[in-house]
mmCIF file of C-alpha atoms and ligand atoms in Angstrom:
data_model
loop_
_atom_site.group_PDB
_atom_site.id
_atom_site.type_symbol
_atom_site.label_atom_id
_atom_site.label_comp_id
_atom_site.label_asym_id
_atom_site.label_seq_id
_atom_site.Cartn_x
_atom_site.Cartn_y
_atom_site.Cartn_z
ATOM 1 C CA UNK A 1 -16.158 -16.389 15.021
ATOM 2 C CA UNK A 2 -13.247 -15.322 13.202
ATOM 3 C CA UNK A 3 -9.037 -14.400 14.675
ATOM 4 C CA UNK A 4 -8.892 -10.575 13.941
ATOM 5 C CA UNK A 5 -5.542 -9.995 11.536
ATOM 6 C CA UNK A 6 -4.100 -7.147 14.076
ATOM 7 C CA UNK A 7 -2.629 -4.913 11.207
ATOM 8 C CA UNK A 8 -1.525 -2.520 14.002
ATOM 9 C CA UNK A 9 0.778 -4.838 16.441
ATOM 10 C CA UNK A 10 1.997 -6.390 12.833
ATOM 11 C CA UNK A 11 2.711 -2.628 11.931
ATOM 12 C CA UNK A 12 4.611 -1.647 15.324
ATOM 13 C CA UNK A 13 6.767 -5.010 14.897
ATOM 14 C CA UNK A 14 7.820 -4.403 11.933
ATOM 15 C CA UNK A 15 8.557 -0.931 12.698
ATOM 16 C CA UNK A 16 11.060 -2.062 15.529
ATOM 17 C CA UNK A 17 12.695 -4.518 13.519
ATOM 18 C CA UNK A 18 13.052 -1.620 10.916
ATOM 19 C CA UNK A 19 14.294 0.933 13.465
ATOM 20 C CA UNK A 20 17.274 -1.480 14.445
ATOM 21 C CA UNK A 21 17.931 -2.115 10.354
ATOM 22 C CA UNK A 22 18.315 1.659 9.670
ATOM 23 C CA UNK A 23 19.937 2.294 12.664
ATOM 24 C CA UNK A 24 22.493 -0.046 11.411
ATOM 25 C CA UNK A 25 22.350 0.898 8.075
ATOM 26 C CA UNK A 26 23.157 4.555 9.123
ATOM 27 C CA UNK A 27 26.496 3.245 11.359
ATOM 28 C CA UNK A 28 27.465 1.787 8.016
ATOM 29 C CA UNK A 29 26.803 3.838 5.098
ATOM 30 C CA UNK A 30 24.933 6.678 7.002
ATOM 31 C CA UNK A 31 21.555 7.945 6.350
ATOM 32 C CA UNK A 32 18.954 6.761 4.799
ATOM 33 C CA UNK A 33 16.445 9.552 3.111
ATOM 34 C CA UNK A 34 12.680 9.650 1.927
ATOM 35 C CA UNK A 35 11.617 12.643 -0.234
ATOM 36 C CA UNK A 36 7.769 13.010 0.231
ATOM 37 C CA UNK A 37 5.656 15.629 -2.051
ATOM 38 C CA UNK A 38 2.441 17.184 -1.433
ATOM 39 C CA UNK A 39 0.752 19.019 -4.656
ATOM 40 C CA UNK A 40 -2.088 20.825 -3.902
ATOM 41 C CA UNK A 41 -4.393 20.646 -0.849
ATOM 42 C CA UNK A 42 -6.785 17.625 -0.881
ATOM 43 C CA UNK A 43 -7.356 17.064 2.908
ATOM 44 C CA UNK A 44 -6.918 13.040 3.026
ATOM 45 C CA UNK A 45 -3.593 13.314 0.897
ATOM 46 C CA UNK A 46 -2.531 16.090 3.780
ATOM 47 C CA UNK A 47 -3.276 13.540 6.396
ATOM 48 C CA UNK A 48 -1.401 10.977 4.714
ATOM 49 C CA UNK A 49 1.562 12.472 4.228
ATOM 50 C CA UNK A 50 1.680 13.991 7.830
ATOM 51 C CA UNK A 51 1.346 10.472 8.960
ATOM 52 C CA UNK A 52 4.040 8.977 6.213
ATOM 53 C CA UNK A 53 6.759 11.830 7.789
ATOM 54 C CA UNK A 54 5.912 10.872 11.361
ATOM 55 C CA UNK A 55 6.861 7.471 10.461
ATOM 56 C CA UNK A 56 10.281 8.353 8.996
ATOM 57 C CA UNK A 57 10.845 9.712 12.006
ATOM 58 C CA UNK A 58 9.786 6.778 14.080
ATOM 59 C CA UNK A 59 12.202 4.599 12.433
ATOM 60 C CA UNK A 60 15.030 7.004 12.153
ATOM 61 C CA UNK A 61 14.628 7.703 8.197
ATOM 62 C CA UNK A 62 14.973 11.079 7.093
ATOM 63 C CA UNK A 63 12.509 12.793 5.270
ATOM 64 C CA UNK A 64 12.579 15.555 3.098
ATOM 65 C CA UNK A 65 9.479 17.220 2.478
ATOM 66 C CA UNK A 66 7.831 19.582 -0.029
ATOM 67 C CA UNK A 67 4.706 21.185 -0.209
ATOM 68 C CA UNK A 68 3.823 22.954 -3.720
ATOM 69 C CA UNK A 69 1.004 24.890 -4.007
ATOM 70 C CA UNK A 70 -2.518 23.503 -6.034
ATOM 71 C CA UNK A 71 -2.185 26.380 -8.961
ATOM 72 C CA UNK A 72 1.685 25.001 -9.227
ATOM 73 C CA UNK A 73 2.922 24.376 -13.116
ATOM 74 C CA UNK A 74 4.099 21.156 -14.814
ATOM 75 C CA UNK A 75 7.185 23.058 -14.836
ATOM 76 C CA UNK A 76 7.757 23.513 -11.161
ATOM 77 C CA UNK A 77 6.851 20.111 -10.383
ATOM 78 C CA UNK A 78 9.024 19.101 -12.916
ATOM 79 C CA UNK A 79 11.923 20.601 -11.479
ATOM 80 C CA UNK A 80 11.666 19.735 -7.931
ATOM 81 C CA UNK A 81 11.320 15.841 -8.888
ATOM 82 C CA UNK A 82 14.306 16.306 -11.291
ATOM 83 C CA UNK A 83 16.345 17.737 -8.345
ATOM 84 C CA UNK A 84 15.440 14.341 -5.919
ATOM 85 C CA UNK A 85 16.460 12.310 -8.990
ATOM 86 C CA UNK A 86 19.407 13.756 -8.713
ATOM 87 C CA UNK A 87 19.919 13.761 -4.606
ATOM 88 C CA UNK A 88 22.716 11.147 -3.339
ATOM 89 C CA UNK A 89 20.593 11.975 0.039
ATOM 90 C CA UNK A 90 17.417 11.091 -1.423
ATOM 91 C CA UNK A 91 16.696 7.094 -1.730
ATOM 92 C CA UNK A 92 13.237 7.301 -2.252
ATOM 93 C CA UNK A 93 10.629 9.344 -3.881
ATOM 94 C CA UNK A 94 6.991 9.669 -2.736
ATOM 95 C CA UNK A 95 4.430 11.868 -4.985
ATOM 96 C CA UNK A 96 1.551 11.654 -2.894
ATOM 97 C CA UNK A 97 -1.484 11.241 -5.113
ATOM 98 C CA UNK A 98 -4.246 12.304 -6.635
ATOM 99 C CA UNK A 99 -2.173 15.388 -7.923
ATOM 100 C CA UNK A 100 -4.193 18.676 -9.581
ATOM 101 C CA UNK A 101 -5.722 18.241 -12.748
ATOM 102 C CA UNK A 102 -3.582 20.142 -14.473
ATOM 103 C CA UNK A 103 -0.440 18.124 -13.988
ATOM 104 C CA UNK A 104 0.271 15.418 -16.233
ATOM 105 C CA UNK A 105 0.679 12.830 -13.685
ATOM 106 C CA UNK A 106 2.272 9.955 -15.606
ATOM 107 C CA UNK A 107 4.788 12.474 -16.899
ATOM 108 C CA UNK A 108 6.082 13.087 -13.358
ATOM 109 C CA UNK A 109 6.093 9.563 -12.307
ATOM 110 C CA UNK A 110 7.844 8.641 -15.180
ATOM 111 C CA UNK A 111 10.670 10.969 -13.851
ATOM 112 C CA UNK A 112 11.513 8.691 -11.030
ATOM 113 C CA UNK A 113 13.779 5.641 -11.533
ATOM 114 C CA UNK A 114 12.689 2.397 -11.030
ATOM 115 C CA UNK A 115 15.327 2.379 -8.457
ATOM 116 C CA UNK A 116 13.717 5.434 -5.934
ATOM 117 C CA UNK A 117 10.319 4.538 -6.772
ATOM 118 C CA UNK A 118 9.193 3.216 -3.313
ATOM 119 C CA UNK A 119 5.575 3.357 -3.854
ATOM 120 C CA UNK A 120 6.243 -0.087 -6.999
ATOM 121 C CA UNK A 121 3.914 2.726 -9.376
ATOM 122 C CA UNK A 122 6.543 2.919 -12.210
ATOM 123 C CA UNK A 123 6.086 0.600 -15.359
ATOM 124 C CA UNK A 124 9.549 -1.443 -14.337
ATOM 125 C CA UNK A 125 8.513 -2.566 -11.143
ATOM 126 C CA UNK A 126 5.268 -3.430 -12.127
ATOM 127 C CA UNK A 127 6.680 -5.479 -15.046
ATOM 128 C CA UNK A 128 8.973 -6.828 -12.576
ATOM 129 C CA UNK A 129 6.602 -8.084 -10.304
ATOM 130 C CA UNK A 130 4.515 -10.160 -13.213
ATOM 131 C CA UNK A 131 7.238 -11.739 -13.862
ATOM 132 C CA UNK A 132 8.185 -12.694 -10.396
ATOM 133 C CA UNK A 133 11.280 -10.647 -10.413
ATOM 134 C CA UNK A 134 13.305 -8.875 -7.859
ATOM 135 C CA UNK A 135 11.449 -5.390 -7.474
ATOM 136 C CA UNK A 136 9.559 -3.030 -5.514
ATOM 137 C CA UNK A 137 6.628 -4.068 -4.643
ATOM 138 C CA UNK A 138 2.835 -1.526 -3.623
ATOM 139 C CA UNK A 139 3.044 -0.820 -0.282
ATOM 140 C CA UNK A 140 -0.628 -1.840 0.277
ATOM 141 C CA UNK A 141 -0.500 -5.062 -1.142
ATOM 142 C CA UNK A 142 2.757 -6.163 -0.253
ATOM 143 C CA UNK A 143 1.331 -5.204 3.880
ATOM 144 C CA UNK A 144 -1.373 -7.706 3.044
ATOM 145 C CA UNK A 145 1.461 -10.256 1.772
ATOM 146 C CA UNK A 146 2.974 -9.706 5.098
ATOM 147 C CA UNK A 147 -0.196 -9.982 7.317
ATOM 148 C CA UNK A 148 -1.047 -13.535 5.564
ATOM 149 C CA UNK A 149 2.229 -14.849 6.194
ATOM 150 C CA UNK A 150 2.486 -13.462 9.719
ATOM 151 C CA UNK A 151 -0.722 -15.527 10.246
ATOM 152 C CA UNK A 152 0.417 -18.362 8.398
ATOM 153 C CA UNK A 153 -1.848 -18.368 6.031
ATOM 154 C CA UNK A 154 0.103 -19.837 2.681
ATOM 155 C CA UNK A 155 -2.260 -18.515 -0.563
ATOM 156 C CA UNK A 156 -0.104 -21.788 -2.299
ATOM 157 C CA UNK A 157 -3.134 -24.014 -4.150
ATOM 158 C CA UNK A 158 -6.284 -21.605 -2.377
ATOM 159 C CA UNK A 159 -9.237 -20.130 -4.357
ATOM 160 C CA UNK A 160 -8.438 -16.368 -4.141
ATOM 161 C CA UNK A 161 -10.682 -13.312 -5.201
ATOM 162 C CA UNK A 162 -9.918 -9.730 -5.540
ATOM 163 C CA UNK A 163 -12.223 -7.365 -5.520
ATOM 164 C CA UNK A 164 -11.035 -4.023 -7.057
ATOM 165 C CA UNK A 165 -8.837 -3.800 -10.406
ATOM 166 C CA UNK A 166 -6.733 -0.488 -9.425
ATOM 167 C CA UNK A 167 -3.271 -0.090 -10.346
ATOM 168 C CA UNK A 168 -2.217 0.988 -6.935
ATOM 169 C CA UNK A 169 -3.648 -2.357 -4.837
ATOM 170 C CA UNK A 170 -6.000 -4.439 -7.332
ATOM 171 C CA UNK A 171 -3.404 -5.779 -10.135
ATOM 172 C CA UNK A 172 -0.682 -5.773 -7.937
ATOM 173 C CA UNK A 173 -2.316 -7.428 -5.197
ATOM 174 C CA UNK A 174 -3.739 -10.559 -8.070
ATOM 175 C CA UNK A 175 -0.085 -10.465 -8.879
ATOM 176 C CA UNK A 176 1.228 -11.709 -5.620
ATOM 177 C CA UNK A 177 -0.739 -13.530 -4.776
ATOM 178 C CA UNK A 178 -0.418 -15.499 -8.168
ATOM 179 C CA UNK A 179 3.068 -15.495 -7.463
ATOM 180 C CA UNK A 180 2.521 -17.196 -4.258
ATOM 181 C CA UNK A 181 0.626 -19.790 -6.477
ATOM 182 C CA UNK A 182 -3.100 -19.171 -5.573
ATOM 183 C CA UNK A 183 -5.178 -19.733 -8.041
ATOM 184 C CA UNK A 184 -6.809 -15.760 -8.404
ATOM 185 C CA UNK A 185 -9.531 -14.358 -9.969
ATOM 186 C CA UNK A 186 -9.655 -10.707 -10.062
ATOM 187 C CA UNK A 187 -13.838 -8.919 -10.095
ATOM 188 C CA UNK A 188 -14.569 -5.669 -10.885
ATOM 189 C CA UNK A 189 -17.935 -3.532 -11.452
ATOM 190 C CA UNK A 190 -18.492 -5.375 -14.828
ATOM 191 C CA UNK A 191 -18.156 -9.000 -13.275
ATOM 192 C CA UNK A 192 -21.236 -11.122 -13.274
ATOM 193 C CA UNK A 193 -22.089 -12.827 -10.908
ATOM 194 C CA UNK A 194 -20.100 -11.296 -8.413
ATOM 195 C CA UNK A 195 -22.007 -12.826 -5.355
ATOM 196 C CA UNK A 196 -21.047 -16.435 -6.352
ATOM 197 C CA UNK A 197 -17.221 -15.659 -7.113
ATOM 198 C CA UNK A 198 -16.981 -13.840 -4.223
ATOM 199 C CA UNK A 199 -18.536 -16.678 -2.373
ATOM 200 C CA UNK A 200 -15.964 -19.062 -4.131
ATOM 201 C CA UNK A 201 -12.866 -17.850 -2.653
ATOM 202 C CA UNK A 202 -10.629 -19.226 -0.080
ATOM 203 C CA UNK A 203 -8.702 -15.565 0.671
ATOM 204 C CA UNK A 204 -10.976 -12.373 -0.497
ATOM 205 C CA UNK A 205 -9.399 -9.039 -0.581
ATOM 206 C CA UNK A 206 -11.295 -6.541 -1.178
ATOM 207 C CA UNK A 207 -10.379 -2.911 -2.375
ATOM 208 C CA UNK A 208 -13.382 -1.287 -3.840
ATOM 209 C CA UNK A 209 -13.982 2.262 -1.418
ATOM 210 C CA UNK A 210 -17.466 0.967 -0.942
ATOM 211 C CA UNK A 211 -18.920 1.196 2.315
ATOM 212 C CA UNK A 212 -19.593 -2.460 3.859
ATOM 213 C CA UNK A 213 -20.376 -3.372 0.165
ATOM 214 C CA UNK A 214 -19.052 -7.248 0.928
ATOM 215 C CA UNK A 215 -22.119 -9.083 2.896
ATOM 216 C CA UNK A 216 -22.268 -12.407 4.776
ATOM 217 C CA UNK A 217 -23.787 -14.145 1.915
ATOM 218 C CA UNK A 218 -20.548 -13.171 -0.361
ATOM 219 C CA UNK A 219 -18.944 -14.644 1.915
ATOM 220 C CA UNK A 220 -17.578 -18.502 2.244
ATOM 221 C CA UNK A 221 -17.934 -20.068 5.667
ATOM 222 C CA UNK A 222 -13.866 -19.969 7.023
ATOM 223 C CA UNK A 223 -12.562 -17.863 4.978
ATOM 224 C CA UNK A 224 -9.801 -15.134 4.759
ATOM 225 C CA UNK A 225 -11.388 -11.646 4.366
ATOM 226 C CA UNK A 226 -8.908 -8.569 3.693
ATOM 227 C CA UNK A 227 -10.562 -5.581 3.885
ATOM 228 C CA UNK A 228 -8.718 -2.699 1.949
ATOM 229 C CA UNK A 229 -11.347 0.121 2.708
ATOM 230 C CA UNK A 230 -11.259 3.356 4.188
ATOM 231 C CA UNK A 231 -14.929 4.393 3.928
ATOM 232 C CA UNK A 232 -17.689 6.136 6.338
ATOM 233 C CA UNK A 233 -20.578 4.536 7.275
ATOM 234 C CA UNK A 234 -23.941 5.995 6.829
ATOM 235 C CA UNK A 235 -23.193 7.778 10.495
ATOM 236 C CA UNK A 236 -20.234 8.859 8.587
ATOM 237 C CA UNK A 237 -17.959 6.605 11.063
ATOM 238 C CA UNK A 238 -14.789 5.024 9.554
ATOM 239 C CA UNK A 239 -15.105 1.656 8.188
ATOM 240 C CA UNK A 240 -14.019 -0.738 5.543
ATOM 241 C CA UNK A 241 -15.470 -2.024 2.433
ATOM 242 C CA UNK A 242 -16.659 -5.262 4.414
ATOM 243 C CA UNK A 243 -19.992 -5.368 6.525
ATOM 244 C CA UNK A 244 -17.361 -6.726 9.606
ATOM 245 C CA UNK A 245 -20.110 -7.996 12.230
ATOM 246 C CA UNK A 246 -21.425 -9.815 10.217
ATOM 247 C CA UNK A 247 -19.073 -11.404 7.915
ATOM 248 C CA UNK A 248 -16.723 -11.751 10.847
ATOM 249 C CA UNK A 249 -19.181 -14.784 12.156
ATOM 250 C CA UNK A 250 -18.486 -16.416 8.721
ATOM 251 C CA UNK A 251 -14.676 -16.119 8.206
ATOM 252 C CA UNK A 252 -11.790 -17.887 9.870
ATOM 253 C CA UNK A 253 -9.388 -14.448 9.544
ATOM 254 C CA UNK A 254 -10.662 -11.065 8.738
ATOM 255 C CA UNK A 255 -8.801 -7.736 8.995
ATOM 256 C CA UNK A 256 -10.473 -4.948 11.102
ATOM 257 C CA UNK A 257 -11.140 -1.278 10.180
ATOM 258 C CA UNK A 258 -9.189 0.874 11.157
ATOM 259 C CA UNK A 259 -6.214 -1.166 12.867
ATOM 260 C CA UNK A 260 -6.044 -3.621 9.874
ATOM 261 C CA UNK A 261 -4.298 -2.913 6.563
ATOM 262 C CA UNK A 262 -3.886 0.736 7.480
ATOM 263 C CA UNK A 263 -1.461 0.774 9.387
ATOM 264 C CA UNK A 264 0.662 -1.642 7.300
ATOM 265 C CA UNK A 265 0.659 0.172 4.174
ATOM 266 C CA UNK A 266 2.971 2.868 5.558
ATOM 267 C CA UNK A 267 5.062 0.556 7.223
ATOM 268 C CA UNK A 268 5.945 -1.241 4.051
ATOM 269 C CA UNK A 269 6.767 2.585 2.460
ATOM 270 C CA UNK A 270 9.233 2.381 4.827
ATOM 271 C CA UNK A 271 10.152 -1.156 4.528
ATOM 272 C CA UNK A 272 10.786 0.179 1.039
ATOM 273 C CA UNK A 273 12.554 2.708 1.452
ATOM 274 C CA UNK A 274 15.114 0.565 3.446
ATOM 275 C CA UNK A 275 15.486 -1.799 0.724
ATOM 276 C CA UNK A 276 15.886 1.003 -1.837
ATOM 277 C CA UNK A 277 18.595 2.546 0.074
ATOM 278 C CA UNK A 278 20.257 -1.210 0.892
ATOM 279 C CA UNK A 279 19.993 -1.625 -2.998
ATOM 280 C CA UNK A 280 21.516 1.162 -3.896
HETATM 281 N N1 GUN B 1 -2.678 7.963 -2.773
HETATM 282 C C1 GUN B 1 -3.438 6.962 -2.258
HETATM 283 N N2 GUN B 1 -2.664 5.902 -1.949
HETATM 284 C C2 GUN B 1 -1.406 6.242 -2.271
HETATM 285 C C3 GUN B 1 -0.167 5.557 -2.174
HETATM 286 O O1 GUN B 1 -0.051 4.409 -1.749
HETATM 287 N N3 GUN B 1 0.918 6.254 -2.624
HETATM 288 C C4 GUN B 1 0.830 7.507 -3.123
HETATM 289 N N4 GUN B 1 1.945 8.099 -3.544
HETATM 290 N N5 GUN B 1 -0.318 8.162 -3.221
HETATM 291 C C5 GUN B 1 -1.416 7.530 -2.807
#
């Protein structure tokens, strides 16, 4: 039987501690600001971004928010990020993604400094953060960063396996925890032998969007198991890439879904936000 890694009380900690840093921060310098754009109308990405603004609010960051429409032009999306470059109010910049197909989405992206990039996308930060530099760092892996140490669980010298090569957790997340001196091995859909790597590792994250794909028998007995998923079950109920009941028997942590990386990937947004603004 494994100790749940309670995402959600991490989350609302953090959030209270952050409250009390703006709220400083704001007596000081004054307010700190979060632009957050919506292209298009892709229901998760709406959901997302209603729940990213309700968190500004919760911590006393202001956001700004903008909402073009899913025929918009290169053009117009061109010019709205161009104007938050340019905002003294604005100290971050969120472009919620996917974004329509006919936007050129690395274009855009590219348009944001390295400086308001609070999501770590943009080549700088990412360079930054294989070197083990000073940067900004994904908000999803950097919340599972947080929930390991919380737990005191040190990756320093332990077997760990990531499941999932995406730019936005994957690499970034193999990154970190290299920096924090595991020794990582990152699988994918080509790997062979998945089963047995899997079953090698110390601390497995796992960020695939697979419904309970990860099975006891990938599974090493006492192990950390990070579950990165927001999937739907057969009965279409919400669950995580991880068959929980009954890898939770086999691992000494493991991360619930929801209530387990969820909620920490927006608090680090804001997290980063704070630090882009303190930066500044
Ligand atoms: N779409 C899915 N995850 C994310 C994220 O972390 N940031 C942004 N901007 N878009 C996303």
């Amino acid at each position: 039987m494994s100790v749940l890694i309670d995402g959600k009380a991490l989350a609302a900690k953090m959030r209270g501690e952050l409250r009390e840093k703006v709220s400083k921060f704001r007596e000081e310098k004054g307010e700190i600001g979060l632009a957050v754009v919506l292209i298009g109308e892709d229901p998760a990405s709406q959901v997302y971004v209603r729940n990213k603004i309700k968190a500004c609010e919760e911590v006393g960051i202001r956001s700004f928010s903008y909402h073009l429409p899913q025929d918009c032009t290169q053009a117009d999306a061109e010019a709205l990020i161009g104007e938050l470059v340019l905002s003294e109010r604005v100290h971050g910049i969120l472009v919620q993604l996917p974004l329509p197909a006919q936007l050129d989405e690395r274009k855009l992206l590219r348009m944001i400094p390295p400086a308001k990039d609070v999501d770590g996308f943009c080549a700088e930060n990412v360079g930054n953060l294989a070197m083990n530099r000073e940067t900004i760092v994904a908000c999803t892996p950097f919340g599972v960063m947080k929930m390991l140490e919380e737990y005191g669980i040190d990756p320093k010298g332990k077997t760990a396996v990531v499941l999932g090569r995406s730019n936005i957790v994957g690499k970034p997340m193999a990154m970190l925890l290299l920096n924090a001196d595991a020794t990582v091995t990152v699988c994918h859909s080509k790997t062979k032998n998945l089963k047995e790597v899997c079953a090698s590792a110390d601390i497995l994250v796992v960020a695939i969007g697979r419904a309970k794909f990860v099975t006891a028998d990938m599974v090493k007995q006492g192990a950390v198991v990070i579950d990165v998923g927001m999937d739907r079950d057969e009965n279409g109920k919400l669950c995580g890439d991880v068959d929980f009941e009954n890898v939770k028997e086999k691992a000494s942590y493991i991360t619930p879904v929801p209530g387990g990386v969820g909620p920490m990937t927006i608090t680090m947004l804001l997290y980063n936000t704070y630090i882009a603004a303190s930066r500044r």
